[in-house]
Short mmCIF file of C-alpha atoms in Angstrom, two decimals:
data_model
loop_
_atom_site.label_atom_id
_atom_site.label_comp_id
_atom_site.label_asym_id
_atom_site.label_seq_id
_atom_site.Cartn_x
_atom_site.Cartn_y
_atom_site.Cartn_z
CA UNK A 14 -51.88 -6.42 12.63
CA UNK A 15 -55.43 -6.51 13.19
CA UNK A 16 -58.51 -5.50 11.35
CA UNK A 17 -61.32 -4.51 13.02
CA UNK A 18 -65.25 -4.73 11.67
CA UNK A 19 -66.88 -1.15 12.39
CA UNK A 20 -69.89 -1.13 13.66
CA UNK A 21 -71.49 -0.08 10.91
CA UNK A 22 -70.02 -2.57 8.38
CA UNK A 23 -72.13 -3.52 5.30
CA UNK A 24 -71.51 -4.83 2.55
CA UNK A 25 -73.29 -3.73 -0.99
CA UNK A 26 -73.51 -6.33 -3.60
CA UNK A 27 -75.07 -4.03 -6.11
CA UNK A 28 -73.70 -0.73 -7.94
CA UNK A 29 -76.57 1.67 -8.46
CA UNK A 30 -75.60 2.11 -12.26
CA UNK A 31 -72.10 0.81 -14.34
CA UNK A 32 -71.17 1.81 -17.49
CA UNK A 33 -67.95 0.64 -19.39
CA UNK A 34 -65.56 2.45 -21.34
CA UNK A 35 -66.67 2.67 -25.03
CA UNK A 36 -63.52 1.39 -26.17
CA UNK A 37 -63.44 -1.35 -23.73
CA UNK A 38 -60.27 -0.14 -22.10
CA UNK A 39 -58.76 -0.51 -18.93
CA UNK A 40 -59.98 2.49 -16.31
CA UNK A 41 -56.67 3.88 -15.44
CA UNK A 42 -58.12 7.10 -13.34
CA UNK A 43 -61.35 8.49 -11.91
CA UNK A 44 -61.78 12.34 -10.87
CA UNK A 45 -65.08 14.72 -10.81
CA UNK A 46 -65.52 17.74 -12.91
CA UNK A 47 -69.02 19.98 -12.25
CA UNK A 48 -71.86 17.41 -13.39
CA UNK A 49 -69.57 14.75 -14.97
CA UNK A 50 -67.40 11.84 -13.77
CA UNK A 51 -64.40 11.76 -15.81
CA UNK A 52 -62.13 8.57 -16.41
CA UNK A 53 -58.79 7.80 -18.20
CA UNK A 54 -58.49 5.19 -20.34
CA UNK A 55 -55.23 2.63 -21.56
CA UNK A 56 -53.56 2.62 -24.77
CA UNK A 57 -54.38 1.68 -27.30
CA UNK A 58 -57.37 4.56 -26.65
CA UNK A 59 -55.60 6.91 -24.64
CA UNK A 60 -58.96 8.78 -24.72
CA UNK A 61 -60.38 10.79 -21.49
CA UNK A 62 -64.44 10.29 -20.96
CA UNK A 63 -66.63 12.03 -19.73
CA UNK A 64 -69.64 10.49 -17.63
CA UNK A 65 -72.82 12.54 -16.44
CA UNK A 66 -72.95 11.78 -13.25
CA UNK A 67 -76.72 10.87 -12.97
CA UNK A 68 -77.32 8.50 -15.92
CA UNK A 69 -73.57 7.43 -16.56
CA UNK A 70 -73.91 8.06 -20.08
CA UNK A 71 -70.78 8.88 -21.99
CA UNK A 72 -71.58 12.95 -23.36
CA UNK A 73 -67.52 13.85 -24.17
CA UNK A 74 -64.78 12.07 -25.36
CA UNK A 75 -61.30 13.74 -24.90
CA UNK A 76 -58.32 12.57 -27.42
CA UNK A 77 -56.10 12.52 -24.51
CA UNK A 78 -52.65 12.05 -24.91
CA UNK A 79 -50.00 9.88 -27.93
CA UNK A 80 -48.75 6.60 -26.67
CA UNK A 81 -50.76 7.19 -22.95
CA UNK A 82 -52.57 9.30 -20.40
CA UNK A 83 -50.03 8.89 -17.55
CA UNK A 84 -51.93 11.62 -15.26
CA UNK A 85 -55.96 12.76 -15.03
CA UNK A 86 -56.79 15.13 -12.04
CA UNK A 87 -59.08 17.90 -11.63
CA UNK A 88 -57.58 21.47 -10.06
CA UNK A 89 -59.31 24.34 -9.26
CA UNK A 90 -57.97 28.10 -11.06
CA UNK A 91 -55.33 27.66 -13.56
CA UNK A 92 -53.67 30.48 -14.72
CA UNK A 93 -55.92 32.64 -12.50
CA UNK A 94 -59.48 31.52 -13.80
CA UNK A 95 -62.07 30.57 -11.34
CA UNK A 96 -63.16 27.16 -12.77
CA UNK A 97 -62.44 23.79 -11.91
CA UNK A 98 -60.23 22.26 -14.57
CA UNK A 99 -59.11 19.01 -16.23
CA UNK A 100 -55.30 18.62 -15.69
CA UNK A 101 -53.86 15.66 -17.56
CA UNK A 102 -50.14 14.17 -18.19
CA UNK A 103 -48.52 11.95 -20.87
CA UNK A 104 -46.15 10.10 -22.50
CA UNK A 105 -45.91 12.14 -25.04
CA UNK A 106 -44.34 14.55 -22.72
CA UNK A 107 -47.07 17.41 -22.36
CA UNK A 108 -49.13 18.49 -19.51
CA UNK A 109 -52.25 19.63 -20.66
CA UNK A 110 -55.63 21.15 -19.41
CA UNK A 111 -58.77 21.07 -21.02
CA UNK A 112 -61.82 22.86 -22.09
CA UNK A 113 -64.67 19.84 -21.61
CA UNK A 114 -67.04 22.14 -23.20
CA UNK A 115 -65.00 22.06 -26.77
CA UNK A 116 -63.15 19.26 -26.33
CA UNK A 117 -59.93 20.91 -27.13
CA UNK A 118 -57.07 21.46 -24.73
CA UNK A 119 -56.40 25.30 -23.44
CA UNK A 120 -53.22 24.89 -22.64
CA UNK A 121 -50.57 22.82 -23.54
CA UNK A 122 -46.94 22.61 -21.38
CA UNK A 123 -44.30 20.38 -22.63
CA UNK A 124 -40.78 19.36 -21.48
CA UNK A 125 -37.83 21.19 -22.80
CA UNK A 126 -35.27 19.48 -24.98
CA UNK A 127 -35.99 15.73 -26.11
CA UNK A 128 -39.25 14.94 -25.29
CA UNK A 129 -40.11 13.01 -21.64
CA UNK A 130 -42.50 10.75 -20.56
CA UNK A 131 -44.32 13.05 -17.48
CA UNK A 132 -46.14 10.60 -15.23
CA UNK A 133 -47.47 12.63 -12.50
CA UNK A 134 -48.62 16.31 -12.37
CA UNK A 135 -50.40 18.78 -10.26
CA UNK A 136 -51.16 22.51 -10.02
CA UNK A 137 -50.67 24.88 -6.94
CA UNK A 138 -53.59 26.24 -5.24
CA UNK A 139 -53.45 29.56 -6.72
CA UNK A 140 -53.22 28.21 -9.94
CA UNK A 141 -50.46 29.88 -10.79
CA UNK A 142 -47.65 27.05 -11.10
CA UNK A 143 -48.09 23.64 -12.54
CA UNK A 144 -45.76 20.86 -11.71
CA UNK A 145 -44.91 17.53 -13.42
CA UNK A 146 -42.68 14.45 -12.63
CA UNK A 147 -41.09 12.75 -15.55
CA UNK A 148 -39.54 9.15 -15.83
CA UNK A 149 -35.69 8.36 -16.20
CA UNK A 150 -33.60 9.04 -19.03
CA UNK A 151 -30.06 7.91 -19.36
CA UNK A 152 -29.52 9.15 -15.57
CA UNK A 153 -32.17 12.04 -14.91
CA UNK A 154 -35.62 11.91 -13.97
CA UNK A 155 -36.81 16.09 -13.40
CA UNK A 156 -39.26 17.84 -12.08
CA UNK A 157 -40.78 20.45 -14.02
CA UNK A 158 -42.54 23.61 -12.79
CA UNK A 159 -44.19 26.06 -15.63
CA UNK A 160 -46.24 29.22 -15.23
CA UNK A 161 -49.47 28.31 -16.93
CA UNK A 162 -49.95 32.05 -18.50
CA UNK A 163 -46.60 31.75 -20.03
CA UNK A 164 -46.64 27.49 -21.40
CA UNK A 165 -44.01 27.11 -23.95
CA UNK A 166 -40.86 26.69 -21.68
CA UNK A 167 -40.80 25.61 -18.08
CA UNK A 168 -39.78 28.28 -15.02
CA UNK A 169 -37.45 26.04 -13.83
CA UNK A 170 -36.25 22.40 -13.99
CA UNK A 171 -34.99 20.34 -10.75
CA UNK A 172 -32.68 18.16 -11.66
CA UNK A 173 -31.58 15.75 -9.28
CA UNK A 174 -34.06 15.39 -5.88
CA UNK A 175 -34.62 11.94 -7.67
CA UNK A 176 -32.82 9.78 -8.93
CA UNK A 177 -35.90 7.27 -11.06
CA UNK A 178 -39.31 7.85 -12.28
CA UNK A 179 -41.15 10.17 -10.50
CA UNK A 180 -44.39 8.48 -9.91
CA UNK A 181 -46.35 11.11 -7.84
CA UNK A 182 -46.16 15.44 -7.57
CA UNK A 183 -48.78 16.69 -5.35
CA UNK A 184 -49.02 20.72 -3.66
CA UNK A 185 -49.36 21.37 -0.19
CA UNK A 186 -53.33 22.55 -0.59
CA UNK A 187 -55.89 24.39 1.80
CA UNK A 188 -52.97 26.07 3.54
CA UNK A 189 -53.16 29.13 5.77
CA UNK A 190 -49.92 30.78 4.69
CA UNK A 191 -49.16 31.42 1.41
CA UNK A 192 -45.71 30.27 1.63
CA UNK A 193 -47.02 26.83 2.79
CA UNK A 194 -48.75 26.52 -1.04
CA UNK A 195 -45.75 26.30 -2.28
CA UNK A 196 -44.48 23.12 -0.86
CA UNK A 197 -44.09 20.27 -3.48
CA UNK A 198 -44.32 16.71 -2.16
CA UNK A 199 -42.95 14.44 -4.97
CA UNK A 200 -42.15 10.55 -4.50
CA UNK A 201 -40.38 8.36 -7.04
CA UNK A 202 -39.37 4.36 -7.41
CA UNK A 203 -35.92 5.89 -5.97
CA UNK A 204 -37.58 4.86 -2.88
CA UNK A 205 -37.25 8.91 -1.53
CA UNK A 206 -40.24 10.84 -0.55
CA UNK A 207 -39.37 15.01 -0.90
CA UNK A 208 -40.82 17.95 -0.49
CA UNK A 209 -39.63 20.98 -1.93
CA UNK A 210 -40.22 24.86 -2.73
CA UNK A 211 -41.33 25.24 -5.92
CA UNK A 212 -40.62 28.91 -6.34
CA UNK A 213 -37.27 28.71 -5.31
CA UNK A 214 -34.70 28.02 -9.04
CA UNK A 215 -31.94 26.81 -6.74
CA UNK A 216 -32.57 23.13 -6.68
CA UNK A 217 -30.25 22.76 -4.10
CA UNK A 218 -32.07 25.25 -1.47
CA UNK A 219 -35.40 23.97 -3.02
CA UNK A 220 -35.67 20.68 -1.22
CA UNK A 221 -36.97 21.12 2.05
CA UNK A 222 -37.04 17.35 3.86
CA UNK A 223 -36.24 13.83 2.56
CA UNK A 224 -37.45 10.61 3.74
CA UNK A 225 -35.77 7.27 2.02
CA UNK A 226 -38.24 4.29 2.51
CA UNK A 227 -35.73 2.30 0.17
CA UNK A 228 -38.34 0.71 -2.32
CA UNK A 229 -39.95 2.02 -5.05
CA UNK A 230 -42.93 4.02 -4.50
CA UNK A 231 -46.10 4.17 -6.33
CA UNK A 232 -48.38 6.56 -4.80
CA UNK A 233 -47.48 9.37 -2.47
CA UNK A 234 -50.07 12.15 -1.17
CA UNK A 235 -50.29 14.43 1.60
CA UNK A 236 -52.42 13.73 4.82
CA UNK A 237 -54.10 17.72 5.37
CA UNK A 238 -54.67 17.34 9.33
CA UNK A 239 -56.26 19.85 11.75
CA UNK A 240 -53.05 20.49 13.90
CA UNK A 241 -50.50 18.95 11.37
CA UNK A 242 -49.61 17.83 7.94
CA UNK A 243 -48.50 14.40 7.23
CA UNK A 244 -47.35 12.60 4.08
CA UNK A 245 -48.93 8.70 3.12
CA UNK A 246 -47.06 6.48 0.65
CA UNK A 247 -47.63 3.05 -1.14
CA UNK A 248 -44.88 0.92 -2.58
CA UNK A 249 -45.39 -1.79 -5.79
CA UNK A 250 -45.03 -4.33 -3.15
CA UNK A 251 -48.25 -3.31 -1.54
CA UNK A 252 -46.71 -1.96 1.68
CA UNK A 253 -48.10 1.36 2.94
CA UNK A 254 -46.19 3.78 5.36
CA UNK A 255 -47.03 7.15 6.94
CA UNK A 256 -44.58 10.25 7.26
CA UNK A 257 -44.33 13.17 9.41
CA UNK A 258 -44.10 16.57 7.88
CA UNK A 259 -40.32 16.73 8.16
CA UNK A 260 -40.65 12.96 6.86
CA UNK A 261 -39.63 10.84 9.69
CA UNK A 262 -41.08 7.58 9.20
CA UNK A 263 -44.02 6.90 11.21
CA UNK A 264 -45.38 3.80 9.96
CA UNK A 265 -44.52 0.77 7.42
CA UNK A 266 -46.82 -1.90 7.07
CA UNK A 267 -47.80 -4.62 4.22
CA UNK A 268 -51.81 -3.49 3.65
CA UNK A 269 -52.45 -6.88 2.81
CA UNK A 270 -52.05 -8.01 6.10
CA UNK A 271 -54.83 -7.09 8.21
CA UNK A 272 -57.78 -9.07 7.24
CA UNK A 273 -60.86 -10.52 8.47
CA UNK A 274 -61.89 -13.95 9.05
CA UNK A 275 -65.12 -13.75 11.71
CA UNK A 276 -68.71 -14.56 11.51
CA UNK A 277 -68.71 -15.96 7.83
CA UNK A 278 -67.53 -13.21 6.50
CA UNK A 279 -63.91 -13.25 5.16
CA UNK A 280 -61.88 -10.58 3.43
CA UNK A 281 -58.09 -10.56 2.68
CA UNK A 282 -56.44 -7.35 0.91
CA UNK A 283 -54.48 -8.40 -2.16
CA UNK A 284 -53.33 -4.64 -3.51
CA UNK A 285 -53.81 -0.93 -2.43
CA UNK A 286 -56.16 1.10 -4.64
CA UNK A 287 -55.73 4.36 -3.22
CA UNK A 288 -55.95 6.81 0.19
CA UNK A 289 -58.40 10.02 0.10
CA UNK A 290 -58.53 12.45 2.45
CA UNK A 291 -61.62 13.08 4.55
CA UNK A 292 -62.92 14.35 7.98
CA UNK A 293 -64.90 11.24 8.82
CA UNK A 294 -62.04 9.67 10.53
CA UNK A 295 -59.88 10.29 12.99
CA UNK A 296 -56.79 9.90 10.96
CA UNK A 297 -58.06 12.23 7.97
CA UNK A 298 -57.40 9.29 5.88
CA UNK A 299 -59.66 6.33 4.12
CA UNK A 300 -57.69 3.63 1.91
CA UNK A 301 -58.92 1.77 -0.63
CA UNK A 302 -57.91 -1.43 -1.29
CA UNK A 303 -59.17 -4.35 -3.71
CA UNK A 304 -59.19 -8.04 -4.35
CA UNK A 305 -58.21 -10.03 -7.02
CA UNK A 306 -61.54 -10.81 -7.69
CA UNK A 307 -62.88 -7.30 -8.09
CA UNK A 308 -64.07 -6.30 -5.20
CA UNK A 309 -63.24 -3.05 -2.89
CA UNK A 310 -63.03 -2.45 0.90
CA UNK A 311 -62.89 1.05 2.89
CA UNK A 312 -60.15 0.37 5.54
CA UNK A 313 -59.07 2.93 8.14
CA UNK A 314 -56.85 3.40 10.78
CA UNK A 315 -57.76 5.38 14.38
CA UNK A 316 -53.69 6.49 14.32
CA UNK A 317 -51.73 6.13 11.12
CA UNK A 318 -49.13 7.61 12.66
CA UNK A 319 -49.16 4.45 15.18
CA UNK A 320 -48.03 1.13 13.77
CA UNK A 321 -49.66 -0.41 16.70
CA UNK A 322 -53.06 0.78 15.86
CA UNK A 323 -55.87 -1.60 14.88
CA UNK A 324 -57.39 -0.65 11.14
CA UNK A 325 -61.00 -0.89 10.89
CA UNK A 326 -63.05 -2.26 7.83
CA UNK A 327 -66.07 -0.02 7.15
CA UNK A 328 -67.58 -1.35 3.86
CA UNK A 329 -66.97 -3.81 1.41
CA UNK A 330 -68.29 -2.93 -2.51
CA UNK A 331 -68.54 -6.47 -3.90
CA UNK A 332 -69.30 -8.44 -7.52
CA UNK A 333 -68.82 -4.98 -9.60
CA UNK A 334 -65.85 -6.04 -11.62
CA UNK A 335 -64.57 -9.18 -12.80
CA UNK A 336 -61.04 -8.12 -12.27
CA UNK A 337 -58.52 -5.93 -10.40
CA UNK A 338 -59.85 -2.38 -9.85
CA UNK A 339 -57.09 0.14 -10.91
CA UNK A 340 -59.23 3.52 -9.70
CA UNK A 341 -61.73 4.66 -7.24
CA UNK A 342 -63.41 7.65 -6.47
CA UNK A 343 -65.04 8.83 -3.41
CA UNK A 344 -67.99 11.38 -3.96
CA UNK A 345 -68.05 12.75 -0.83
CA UNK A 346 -70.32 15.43 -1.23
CA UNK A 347 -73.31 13.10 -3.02
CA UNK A 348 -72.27 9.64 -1.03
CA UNK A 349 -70.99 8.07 -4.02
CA UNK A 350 -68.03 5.96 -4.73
CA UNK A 351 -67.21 5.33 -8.25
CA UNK A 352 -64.79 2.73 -9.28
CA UNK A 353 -62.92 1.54 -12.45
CA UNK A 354 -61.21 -1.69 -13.21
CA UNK A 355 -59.36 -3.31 -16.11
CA UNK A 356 -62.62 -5.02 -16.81
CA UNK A 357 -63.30 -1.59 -18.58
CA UNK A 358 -66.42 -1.14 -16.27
CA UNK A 359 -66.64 2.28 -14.29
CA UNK A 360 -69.79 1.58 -11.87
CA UNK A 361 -71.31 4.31 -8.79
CA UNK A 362 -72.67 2.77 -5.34
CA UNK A 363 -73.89 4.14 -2.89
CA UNK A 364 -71.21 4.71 0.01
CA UNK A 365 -72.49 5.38 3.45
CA UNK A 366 -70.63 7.40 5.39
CA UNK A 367 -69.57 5.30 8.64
CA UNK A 368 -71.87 5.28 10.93
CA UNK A 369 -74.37 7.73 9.92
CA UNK A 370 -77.11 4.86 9.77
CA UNK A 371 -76.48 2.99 12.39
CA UNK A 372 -80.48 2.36 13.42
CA UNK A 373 -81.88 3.46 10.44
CA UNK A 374 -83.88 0.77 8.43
CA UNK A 375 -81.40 -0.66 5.64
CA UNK A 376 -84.80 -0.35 2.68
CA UNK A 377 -85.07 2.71 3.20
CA UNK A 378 -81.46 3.81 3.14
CA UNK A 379 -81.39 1.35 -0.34
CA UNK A 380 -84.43 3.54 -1.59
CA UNK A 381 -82.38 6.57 -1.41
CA UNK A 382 -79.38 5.85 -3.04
CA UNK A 383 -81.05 4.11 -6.35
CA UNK A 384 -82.56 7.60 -7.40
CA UNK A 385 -79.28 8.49 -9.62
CA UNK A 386 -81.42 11.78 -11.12
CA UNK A 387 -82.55 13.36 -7.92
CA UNK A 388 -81.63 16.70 -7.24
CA UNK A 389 -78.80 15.96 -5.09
CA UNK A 390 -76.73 14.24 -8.08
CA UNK A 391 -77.04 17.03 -10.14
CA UNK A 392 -76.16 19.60 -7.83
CA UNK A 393 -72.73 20.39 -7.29
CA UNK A 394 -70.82 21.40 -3.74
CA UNK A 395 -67.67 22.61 -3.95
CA UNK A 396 -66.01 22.90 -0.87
CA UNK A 397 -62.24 23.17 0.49
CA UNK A 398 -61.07 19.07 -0.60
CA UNK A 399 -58.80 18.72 -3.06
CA UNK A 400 -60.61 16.54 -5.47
CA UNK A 401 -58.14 16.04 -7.51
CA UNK A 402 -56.01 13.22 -6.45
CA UNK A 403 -56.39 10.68 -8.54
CA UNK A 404 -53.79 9.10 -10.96
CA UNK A 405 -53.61 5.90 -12.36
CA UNK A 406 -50.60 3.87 -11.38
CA UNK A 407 -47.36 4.09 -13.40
CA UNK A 408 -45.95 0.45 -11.91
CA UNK A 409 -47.88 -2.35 -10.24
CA UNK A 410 -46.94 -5.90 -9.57
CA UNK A 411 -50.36 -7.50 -9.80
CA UNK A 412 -51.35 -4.83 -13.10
CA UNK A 413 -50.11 -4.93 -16.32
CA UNK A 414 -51.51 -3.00 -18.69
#
């Protein structure tokens, strides 16, 4: 496999501001609420923070969850409301959203029976349904749908689509039809990727497709495309592997091979951070990946559907962390990234977008960014992305906790 330098390569070698967690935790997750950055933090803690976005100063602390924060994502009109909101999941079995003005949480789902570790979550598009993945007990792992009005029991409980942990839950978003909203891709260390139909209480007409990579999966998302939808995954072995809708396999590939050794400039992939969806490639898709010594690269792909197509290296965010990085997050809308690492430091650089400067004069593009309190931090653009995905890791070779 080959990894290509884009034209418009650079790497920065200085965050515009870090902060670190004030209990000098590990950064488990990243997402964006309104004005703030928000972050999830390890056990002993537990705690969710809450970062304004243009100084980086610490304003909220959330308790989080007992024993840990397994889940931190933001979703937009829970239960019908019109605000963005702070969706979170835990070992102590609850799914919970949050007011960030009080502190408190607003609602409060938990698993029926003997309590359950839930380590992934998410919330339809309407808002209406909220669905979480829980580990394995004795021999069932379930997924858990509740109506968010109505929190004290769940609607229904699906049983058997997996058979181990369910790492990753995440709605079909931004769909035309209705129906589509419904669909529930899930992924678990089973090794299956599924999607389902969340409204439908037969479990066994529920599940829709099923694609069996046969190792245990990590991360799952879905890949929203212009003409179709496909599904990306990441193993705890650091392979990566793209799905079709029906979930055929597409591609499977260890993301630590490409790498780049031109020029004097080297990098070589040691673990997957994350993918995000965006329009500024081809494939609708930018991974993140990191190196053991703390450092983060934007890799993409012209086909992810083609295992013969080169990936391309478009930055490289370097000497930020002293360790792995566990969480990024890509600020689209105000050319940010912000990352988190187990060195407990959560910094924001500047991320060009590829290729928008090629010819432009690097000071004055550096001049720019550093101005974390102009106007264009502090406003706030909410558009069709689904900003939410972002969830720390349940398993992970190279990460303990």
């Amino acid at each position: 496999m080959s990894l290509l330098e884009s034209p418009s390569f650079e790497t920065i070698s200085s965050a515009i501001k870090s902060t670190t967690h004030p209990d000098r935790s590990y950064v488990l997750a990243l997402t964006s609420l309104g004005n703030y950055y928000v972050s999830s933090a390890s056990a002993p803690s537990n705690a969710i923070h809450l970062f304004d976005k243009s100084s980086l100063k610490c304003v909220q602390t959330l308790k989080g969850h007992q024993n840990a924060t397994t889940a931190l994502r933001t979703v937009r009109g829970i239960g019908g409301s019109d605000r963005h909101t702070l969706l979170s999941a835990g070992k102590d079995g609850c799914v919970i959203t949050w007011d960030e003005r009080s502190g408190a949480p607003t609602t409060q789902m938990t698993t029926s029976g003997r309590s359950r570790t839930v380590l992934s979550c998410d919330a339809s598009h309407d808002g209406l349904t909220v669905a979480a993945g829980t580990d394995l007990q004795k021999e069932d792992a379930f997924i858990l749908y509740w109506d968010p009005r109505k929190p004290a029991v769940p609607l229904r409980i699906h049983g058997s689509t997996h058979s181990d942990d369910i790492t990753a839950v995440h709605f079909l978003k931004n769909s035309p039809s209705p129906t589509s909203g419904q669909i529930l891709l899930s992924a678990s260390t089973d090794g299956l990727v599924s999607t389902s139909n969340s409204a439908e209480d037969d479990e066994d007409e529920a599940v829709l497709n099923v694609g069996s990579w046969g190792c245990s999966i990590s991360q799952a998302g879905w890949i929203r495309g212009s003409s179709a939808n496909r599904v990306w995954a990441a193993s705890d072995m650091e392979t990566f592997s793209c799905w079709s809708n029906e979930l055929d396999m597409l591609q499977n590939c260890d993301i630590r091979h490409p790498s780049v050794h031109t020029h004097g400039r080297t990098w070589v992939t040691d673990y997957m951070i994350t993918c995000h969806n965006t329009k500024r490639f081809d494939s609708n898709l930018a991974v993140f990946v990191g190196s053991n010594e703390g450092d983060v690269a934007l890799l993409s792909s012209s086909n992810v559907s083609d295992s013969s197509a080169p990936w391309t290296i478009n930055s490289v965010w370097a000497n930020g962390h002293s360790g792995v990085v566990r969480s990024v997050f890509w600020d689209e809308n105000h050319e940010i990234l912000v990352t988190g690492g187990e060195d407990s430091k959560i910094s924001a650089w500047r991320c060009p977008i590829p290729g928008q400067f090629s010819g432009f004069d690097k000071s004055a593009r550096d001049e720019n960014a550093m101005d974390m309190d102009s106007a264009i931090l502090k406003r706030e653009r909410d558009d069709e992305m689904d900003i939410s995905e972002s969830e720390p890791e349940p398993k992970k070779v190279k990460r303990q906790s």
